JSON list of C-alpha atoms in Angstrom, two decimals:
[
{"chain": "A", "resi": 47, "resn": "UNK", "atom": "CA", "xyz": [193.21, 53.49, 62.56]},
{"chain": "A", "resi": 48, "resn": "UNK", "atom": "CA", "xyz": [191.22, 51.45, 60.05]},
{"chain": "A", "resi": 49, "resn": "UNK", "atom": "CA", "xyz": [194.36, 49.75, 58.72]},
{"chain": "A", "resi": 50, "resn": "UNK", "atom": "CA", "xyz": [195.46, 48.89, 62.27]},
{"chain": "A", "resi": 51, "resn": "UNK", "atom": "CA", "xyz": [192.11, 47.25, 62.98]},
{"chain": "A", "resi": 52, "resn": "UNK", "atom": "CA", "xyz": [192.28, 45.36, 59.67]},
{"chain": "A", "resi": 53, "resn": "UNK", "atom": "CA", "xyz": [195.51, 43.68, 60.81]},
{"chain": "A", "resi": 54, "resn": "UNK", "atom": "CA", "xyz": [193.46, 41.76, 63.40]},
{"chain": "A", "resi": 55, "resn": "UNK", "atom": "CA", "xyz": [191.95, 39.70, 60.59]},
{"chain": "A", "resi": 56, "resn": "UNK", "atom": "CA", "xyz": [188.35, 40.82, 61.08]},
{"chain": "A", "resi": 57, "resn": "UNK", "atom": "CA", "xyz": [186.34, 42.71, 58.45]},
{"chain": "A", "resi": 58, "resn": "UNK", "atom": "CA", "xyz": [186.37, 46.49, 59.02]},
{"chain": "A", "resi": 59, "resn": "UNK", "atom": "CA", "xyz": [183.92, 48.85, 57.33]},
{"chain": "A", "resi": 60, "resn": "UNK", "atom": "CA", "xyz": [183.24, 52.57, 57.76]},
{"chain": "A", "resi": 61, "resn": "UNK", "atom": "CA", "xyz": [180.06, 54.59, 57.26]},
{"chain": "A", "resi": 62, "resn": "UNK", "atom": "CA", "xyz": [179.00, 58.19, 57.50]},
{"chain": "A", "resi": 63, "resn": "UNK", "atom": "CA", "xyz": [176.62, 59.68, 60.05]},
{"chain": "A", "resi": 64, "resn": "UNK", "atom": "CA", "xyz": [174.08, 59.94, 57.24]},
{"chain": "A", "resi": 65, "resn": "UNK", "atom": "CA", "xyz": [173.85, 56.13, 57.16]},
{"chain": "A", "resi": 66, "resn": "UNK", "atom": "CA", "xyz": [173.00, 56.09, 60.88]},
{"chain": "A", "resi": 67, "resn": "UNK", "atom": "CA", "xyz": [170.31, 58.73, 60.39]},
{"chain": "A", "resi": 68, "resn": "UNK", "atom": "CA", "xyz": [168.84, 56.83, 57.44]},
{"chain": "A", "resi": 69, "resn": "UNK", "atom": "CA", "xyz": [168.70, 53.61, 59.47]},
{"chain": "A", "resi": 70, "resn": "UNK", "atom": "CA", "xyz": [167.11, 55.40, 62.43]},
{"chain": "A", "resi": 71, "resn": "UNK", "atom": "CA", "xyz": [164.39, 57.09, 60.35]},
{"chain": "A", "resi": 72, "resn": "UNK", "atom": "CA", "xyz": [163.71, 53.87, 58.39]},
{"chain": "A", "resi": 73, "resn": "UNK", "atom": "CA", "xyz": [162.99, 52.10, 61.69]},
{"chain": "A", "resi": 74, "resn": "UNK", "atom": "CA", "xyz": [160.91, 55.01, 63.02]},
{"chain": "A", "resi": 75, "resn": "UNK", "atom": "CA", "xyz": [163.07, 55.65, 66.09]},
{"chain": "A", "resi": 76, "resn": "UNK", "atom": "CA", "xyz": [163.54, 59.06, 67.78]},
{"chain": "A", "resi": 77, "resn": "UNK", "atom": "CA", "xyz": [166.99, 60.68, 67.90]},
{"chain": "A", "resi": 78, "resn": "UNK", "atom": "CA", "xyz": [168.92, 59.81, 71.06]},
{"chain": "A", "resi": 79, "resn": "UNK", "atom": "CA", "xyz": [172.54, 58.78, 71.55]},
{"chain": "A", "resi": 80, "resn": "UNK", "atom": "CA", "xyz": [171.51, 55.34, 72.75]},
{"chain": "A", "resi": 81, "resn": "UNK", "atom": "CA", "xyz": [169.28, 54.61, 69.78]},
{"chain": "A", "resi": 82, "resn": "UNK", "atom": "CA", "xyz": [171.86, 56.02, 67.35]},
{"chain": "A", "resi": 83, "resn": "UNK", "atom": "CA", "xyz": [174.35, 53.46, 68.67]},
{"chain": "A", "resi": 84, "resn": "UNK", "atom": "CA", "xyz": [171.86, 50.72, 67.77]},
{"chain": "A", "resi": 85, "resn": "UNK", "atom": "CA", "xyz": [171.43, 52.07, 64.21]},
{"chain": "A", "resi": 86, "resn": "UNK", "atom": "CA", "xyz": [175.10, 52.22, 63.14]},
{"chain": "A", "resi": 87, "resn": "UNK", "atom": "CA", "xyz": [176.19, 50.26, 60.08]},
{"chain": "A", "resi": 88, "resn": "UNK", "atom": "CA", "xyz": [174.76, 48.66, 57.00]},
{"chain": "A", "resi": 89, "resn": "UNK", "atom": "CA", "xyz": [171.28, 47.23, 57.51]},
{"chain": "A", "resi": 90, "resn": "UNK", "atom": "CA", "xyz": [169.27, 45.50, 54.81]},
{"chain": "A", "resi": 91, "resn": "UNK", "atom": "CA", "xyz": [165.80, 46.92, 55.52]},
{"chain": "A", "resi": 92, "resn": "UNK", "atom": "CA", "xyz": [164.18, 45.08, 52.58]},
{"chain": "A", "resi": 93, "resn": "UNK", "atom": "CA", "xyz": [165.23, 41.74, 54.14]},
{"chain": "A", "resi": 94, "resn": "UNK", "atom": "CA", "xyz": [163.80, 42.78, 57.51]},
{"chain": "A", "resi": 95, "resn": "UNK", "atom": "CA", "xyz": [167.06, 43.71, 59.25]},
{"chain": "A", "resi": 96, "resn": "UNK", "atom": "CA", "xyz": [166.70, 46.30, 61.99]},
{"chain": "A", "resi": 97, "resn": "UNK", "atom": "CA", "xyz": [166.65, 46.97, 65.69]},
{"chain": "A", "resi": 98, "resn": "UNK", "atom": "CA", "xyz": [164.54, 44.32, 67.41]},
{"chain": "A", "resi": 99, "resn": "UNK", "atom": "CA", "xyz": [164.45, 45.63, 70.98]},
{"chain": "A", "resi": 100, "resn": "UNK", "atom": "CA", "xyz": [164.71, 49.20, 72.25]},
{"chain": "A", "resi": 101, "resn": "UNK", "atom": "CA", "xyz": [165.85, 49.71, 75.87]},
{"chain": "A", "resi": 102, "resn": "UNK", "atom": "CA", "xyz": [163.25, 51.17, 78.23]},
{"chain": "A", "resi": 103, "resn": "UNK", "atom": "CA", "xyz": [165.85, 52.71, 80.53]},
{"chain": "A", "resi": 104, "resn": "UNK", "atom": "CA", "xyz": [169.54, 53.49, 80.19]},
{"chain": "A", "resi": 105, "resn": "UNK", "atom": "CA", "xyz": [172.37, 53.85, 82.67]},
{"chain": "A", "resi": 106, "resn": "UNK", "atom": "CA", "xyz": [173.51, 57.50, 82.63]},
{"chain": "A", "resi": 107, "resn": "UNK", "atom": "CA", "xyz": [177.01, 58.38, 83.84]},
{"chain": "A", "resi": 108, "resn": "UNK", "atom": "CA", "xyz": [177.97, 62.01, 84.49]},
{"chain": "A", "resi": 109, "resn": "UNK", "atom": "CA", "xyz": [181.53, 63.22, 85.16]},
{"chain": "A", "resi": 110, "resn": "UNK", "atom": "CA", "xyz": [181.63, 65.16, 88.44]},
{"chain": "A", "resi": 111, "resn": "UNK", "atom": "CA", "xyz": [185.39, 65.57, 88.93]},
{"chain": "A", "resi": 112, "resn": "UNK", "atom": "CA", "xyz": [187.65, 64.51, 91.77]},
{"chain": "A", "resi": 113, "resn": "UNK", "atom": "CA", "xyz": [188.49, 67.84, 93.37]},
{"chain": "A", "resi": 114, "resn": "UNK", "atom": "CA", "xyz": [191.64, 69.84, 92.76]},
{"chain": "A", "resi": 115, "resn": "UNK", "atom": "CA", "xyz": [195.18, 69.84, 94.04]},
{"chain": "A", "resi": 116, "resn": "UNK", "atom": "CA", "xyz": [195.45, 73.54, 94.89]},
{"chain": "A", "resi": 117, "resn": "UNK", "atom": "CA", "xyz": [197.13, 74.13, 98.25]},
{"chain": "A", "resi": 118, "resn": "UNK", "atom": "CA", "xyz": [195.81, 77.68, 98.60]},
{"chain": "A", "resi": 119, "resn": "UNK", "atom": "CA", "xyz": [192.75, 79.69, 97.68]},
{"chain": "A", "resi": 120, "resn": "UNK", "atom": "CA", "xyz": [193.73, 82.74, 95.63]},
{"chain": "A", "resi": 121, "resn": "UNK", "atom": "CA", "xyz": [192.16, 86.18, 95.84]},
{"chain": "A", "resi": 122, "resn": "UNK", "atom": "CA", "xyz": [190.90, 88.01, 92.76]},
{"chain": "A", "resi": 123, "resn": "UNK", "atom": "CA", "xyz": [194.46, 89.11, 91.90]},
{"chain": "A", "resi": 124, "resn": "UNK", "atom": "CA", "xyz": [195.87, 85.56, 92.10]},
{"chain": "A", "resi": 125, "resn": "UNK", "atom": "CA", "xyz": [197.70, 85.94, 95.41]},
{"chain": "A", "resi": 126, "resn": "UNK", "atom": "CA", "xyz": [197.25, 83.27, 98.10]},
{"chain": "A", "resi": 127, "resn": "UNK", "atom": "CA", "xyz": [194.39, 84.21, 100.40]},
{"chain": "A", "resi": 128, "resn": "UNK", "atom": "CA", "xyz": [194.22, 81.20, 102.73]},
{"chain": "A", "resi": 129, "resn": "UNK", "atom": "CA", "xyz": [195.75, 77.74, 103.06]},
{"chain": "A", "resi": 130, "resn": "UNK", "atom": "CA", "xyz": [193.63, 74.69, 102.44]},
{"chain": "A", "resi": 131, "resn": "UNK", "atom": "CA", "xyz": [193.58, 71.57, 104.58]},
{"chain": "A", "resi": 132, "resn": "UNK", "atom": "CA", "xyz": [196.36, 69.09, 103.92]},
{"chain": "A", "resi": 133, "resn": "UNK", "atom": "CA", "xyz": [194.03, 66.11, 103.77]},
{"chain": "A", "resi": 134, "resn": "UNK", "atom": "CA", "xyz": [191.01, 65.44, 101.56]},
{"chain": "A", "resi": 135, "resn": "UNK", "atom": "CA", "xyz": [189.27, 63.00, 103.92]},
{"chain": "A", "resi": 136, "resn": "UNK", "atom": "CA", "xyz": [187.75, 64.15, 107.22]},
{"chain": "A", "resi": 137, "resn": "UNK", "atom": "CA", "xyz": [185.95, 61.87, 109.70]},
{"chain": "A", "resi": 138, "resn": "UNK", "atom": "CA", "xyz": [185.90, 59.07, 107.11]},
{"chain": "A", "resi": 139, "resn": "UNK", "atom": "CA", "xyz": [184.27, 61.14, 104.36]},
{"chain": "A", "resi": 140, "resn": "UNK", "atom": "CA", "xyz": [185.64, 62.92, 101.27]},
{"chain": "A", "resi": 141, "resn": "UNK", "atom": "CA", "xyz": [184.13, 65.68, 99.17]},
{"chain": "A", "resi": 142, "resn": "UNK", "atom": "CA", "xyz": [181.83, 64.18, 96.55]},
{"chain": "A", "resi": 143, "resn": "UNK", "atom": "CA", "xyz": [180.82, 61.09, 98.54]},
{"chain": "A", "resi": 144, "resn": "UNK", "atom": "CA", "xyz": [177.18, 60.08, 98.16]},
{"chain": "A", "resi": 145, "resn": "UNK", "atom": "CA", "xyz": [175.66, 59.85, 101.64]},
{"chain": "A", "resi": 146, "resn": "UNK", "atom": "CA", "xyz": [172.33, 59.46, 103.42]},
{"chain": "A", "resi": 147, "resn": "UNK", "atom": "CA", "xyz": [171.85, 61.91, 106.27]},
{"chain": "A", "resi": 148, "resn": "UNK", "atom": "CA", "xyz": [169.43, 61.30, 109.12]},
{"chain": "A", "resi": 149, "resn": "UNK", "atom": "CA", "xyz": [168.93, 64.73, 110.68]},
{"chain": "A", "resi": 150, "resn": "UNK", "atom": "CA", "xyz": [167.09, 64.36, 114.00]},
{"chain": "A", "resi": 151, "resn": "UNK", "atom": "CA", "xyz": [165.77, 67.91, 114.54]},
{"chain": "A", "resi": 152, "resn": "UNK", "atom": "CA", "xyz": [165.72, 71.42, 113.18]},
{"chain": "A", "resi": 153, "resn": "UNK", "atom": "CA", "xyz": [164.65, 72.95, 109.90]},
{"chain": "A", "resi": 154, "resn": "UNK", "atom": "CA", "xyz": [166.17, 70.10, 107.86]},
{"chain": "A", "resi": 155, "resn": "UNK", "atom": "CA", "xyz": [164.84, 67.27, 110.09]},
{"chain": "A", "resi": 156, "resn": "UNK", "atom": "CA", "xyz": [164.37, 64.03, 108.17]},
{"chain": "A", "resi": 157, "resn": "UNK", "atom": "CA", "xyz": [166.31, 61.76, 105.86]},
{"chain": "A", "resi": 158, "resn": "UNK", "atom": "CA", "xyz": [168.23, 63.31, 102.97]},
{"chain": "A", "resi": 159, "resn": "UNK", "atom": "CA", "xyz": [170.41, 61.81, 100.24]},
{"chain": "A", "resi": 160, "resn": "UNK", "atom": "CA", "xyz": [173.06, 63.76, 98.35]},
{"chain": "A", "resi": 161, "resn": "UNK", "atom": "CA", "xyz": [176.72, 64.62, 97.84]},
{"chain": "A", "resi": 162, "resn": "UNK", "atom": "CA", "xyz": [178.77, 66.23, 100.61]},
{"chain": "A", "resi": 163, "resn": "UNK", "atom": "CA", "xyz": [181.53, 68.79, 100.90]},
{"chain": "A", "resi": 164, "resn": "UNK", "atom": "CA", "xyz": [183.67, 67.87, 103.89]},
{"chain": "A", "resi": 165, "resn": "UNK", "atom": "CA", "xyz": [184.88, 70.22, 106.61]},
{"chain": "A", "resi": 166, "resn": "UNK", "atom": "CA", "xyz": [187.67, 69.54, 109.10]},
{"chain": "A", "resi": 167, "resn": "UNK", "atom": "CA", "xyz": [185.31, 70.41, 111.97]},
{"chain": "A", "resi": 168, "resn": "UNK", "atom": "CA", "xyz": [183.02, 67.46, 111.13]},
{"chain": "A", "resi": 169, "resn": "UNK", "atom": "CA", "xyz": [180.07, 69.68, 110.19]},
{"chain": "A", "resi": 170, "resn": "UNK", "atom": "CA", "xyz": [179.86, 68.73, 106.53]},
{"chain": "A", "resi": 171, "resn": "UNK", "atom": "CA", "xyz": [177.80, 70.50, 103.87]},
{"chain": "A", "resi": 172, "resn": "UNK", "atom": "CA", "xyz": [175.18, 68.29, 102.22]},
{"chain": "A", "resi": 173, "resn": "UNK", "atom": "CA", "xyz": [173.91, 69.14, 98.74]},
{"chain": "A", "resi": 174, "resn": "UNK", "atom": "CA", "xyz": [170.32, 67.94, 98.20]},
{"chain": "A", "resi": 175, "resn": "UNK", "atom": "CA", "xyz": [167.87, 68.53, 95.35]},
{"chain": "A", "resi": 176, "resn": "UNK", "atom": "CA", "xyz": [166.14, 71.14, 97.57]},
{"chain": "A", "resi": 177, "resn": "UNK", "atom": "CA", "xyz": [169.28, 73.01, 98.69]},
{"chain": "A", "resi": 178, "resn": "UNK", "atom": "CA", "xyz": [172.37, 72.83, 100.89]},
{"chain": "A", "resi": 179, "resn": "UNK", "atom": "CA", "xyz": [172.38, 72.11, 104.61]},
{"chain": "A", "resi": 180, "resn": "UNK", "atom": "CA", "xyz": [174.98, 71.51, 107.31]},
{"chain": "A", "resi": 181, "resn": "UNK", "atom": "CA", "xyz": [175.02, 68.08, 108.93]},
{"chain": "A", "resi": 182, "resn": "UNK", "atom": "CA", "xyz": [177.28, 66.40, 111.49]},
{"chain": "A", "resi": 183, "resn": "UNK", "atom": "CA", "xyz": [179.45, 63.48, 110.44]},
{"chain": "A", "resi": 184, "resn": "UNK", "atom": "CA", "xyz": [177.73, 61.39, 113.12]},
{"chain": "A", "resi": 185, "resn": "UNK", "atom": "CA", "xyz": [174.43, 61.57, 111.22]},
{"chain": "A", "resi": 186, "resn": "UNK", "atom": "CA", "xyz": [175.85, 60.42, 107.88]},
{"chain": "A", "resi": 187, "resn": "UNK", "atom": "CA", "xyz": [175.92, 56.97, 106.30]},
{"chain": "A", "resi": 188, "resn": "UNK", "atom": "CA", "xyz": [178.12, 56.35, 103.27]},
{"chain": "A", "resi": 189, "resn": "UNK", "atom": "CA", "xyz": [176.33, 55.08, 100.14]},
{"chain": "A", "resi": 190, "resn": "UNK", "atom": "CA", "xyz": [179.08, 55.47, 97.52]},
{"chain": "A", "resi": 191, "resn": "UNK", "atom": "CA", "xyz": [182.64, 56.75, 97.56]},
{"chain": "A", "resi": 192, "resn": "UNK", "atom": "CA", "xyz": [183.45, 59.64, 95.25]},
{"chain": "A", "resi": 193, "resn": "UNK", "atom": "CA", "xyz": [185.06, 58.16, 92.14]},
{"chain": "A", "resi": 194, "resn": "UNK", "atom": "CA", "xyz": [184.61, 61.22, 89.90]},
{"chain": "A", "resi": 195, "resn": "UNK", "atom": "CA", "xyz": [181.29, 60.11, 88.39]},
{"chain": "A", "resi": 196, "resn": "UNK", "atom": "CA", "xyz": [177.59, 60.28, 89.25]},
{"chain": "A", "resi": 197, "resn": "UNK", "atom": "CA", "xyz": [175.46, 57.29, 88.25]},
{"chain": "A", "resi": 198, "resn": "UNK", "atom": "CA", "xyz": [171.73, 57.25, 87.56]},
{"chain": "A", "resi": 199, "resn": "UNK", "atom": "CA", "xyz": [169.09, 55.59, 85.43]},
{"chain": "A", "resi": 200, "resn": "UNK", "atom": "CA", "xyz": [166.84, 57.48, 83.06]},
{"chain": "A", "resi": 201, "resn": "UNK", "atom": "CA", "xyz": [163.94, 56.48, 80.86]},
{"chain": "A", "resi": 202, "resn": "UNK", "atom": "CA", "xyz": [164.73, 56.15, 77.17]},
{"chain": "A", "resi": 203, "resn": "UNK", "atom": "CA", "xyz": [162.38, 58.16, 74.97]},
{"chain": "A", "resi": 204, "resn": "UNK", "atom": "CA", "xyz": [160.46, 55.88, 72.60]},
{"chain": "A", "resi": 205, "resn": "UNK", "atom": "CA", "xyz": [157.65, 56.72, 70.21]}
]
């Protein structure tokens, strides 16, 4: 891989993970993946080289999957137990979509945001930080289509 990159005409150098740790501890930074990425390579600490700015928050991406292609649900022995729906999208929504639900009455009355599991009947299951509830497709508003990832921001730990 290194020789292939060298054919581009740019200088290519390699270092060990120990170099990254040495750079990080020399700059007094805590151990996180984000800060390790800023400490890679050869830095001349005596000349004042180092990380100038540390991010306060980072964009975190989590893989959530895109469902599966199984046409049946098997029992504990592996035999088909029931047939699944032929389509993944019902009433304009797909499993994994991020939605905002405005539930007018009942135990779950209020506004909730979360991911849904769709049902052919239109009574979708909404997963919230508090728990799961059933909500009609009429009370849902799409925020983000399911693309297999969940996006969020988190604070970067700095000392």
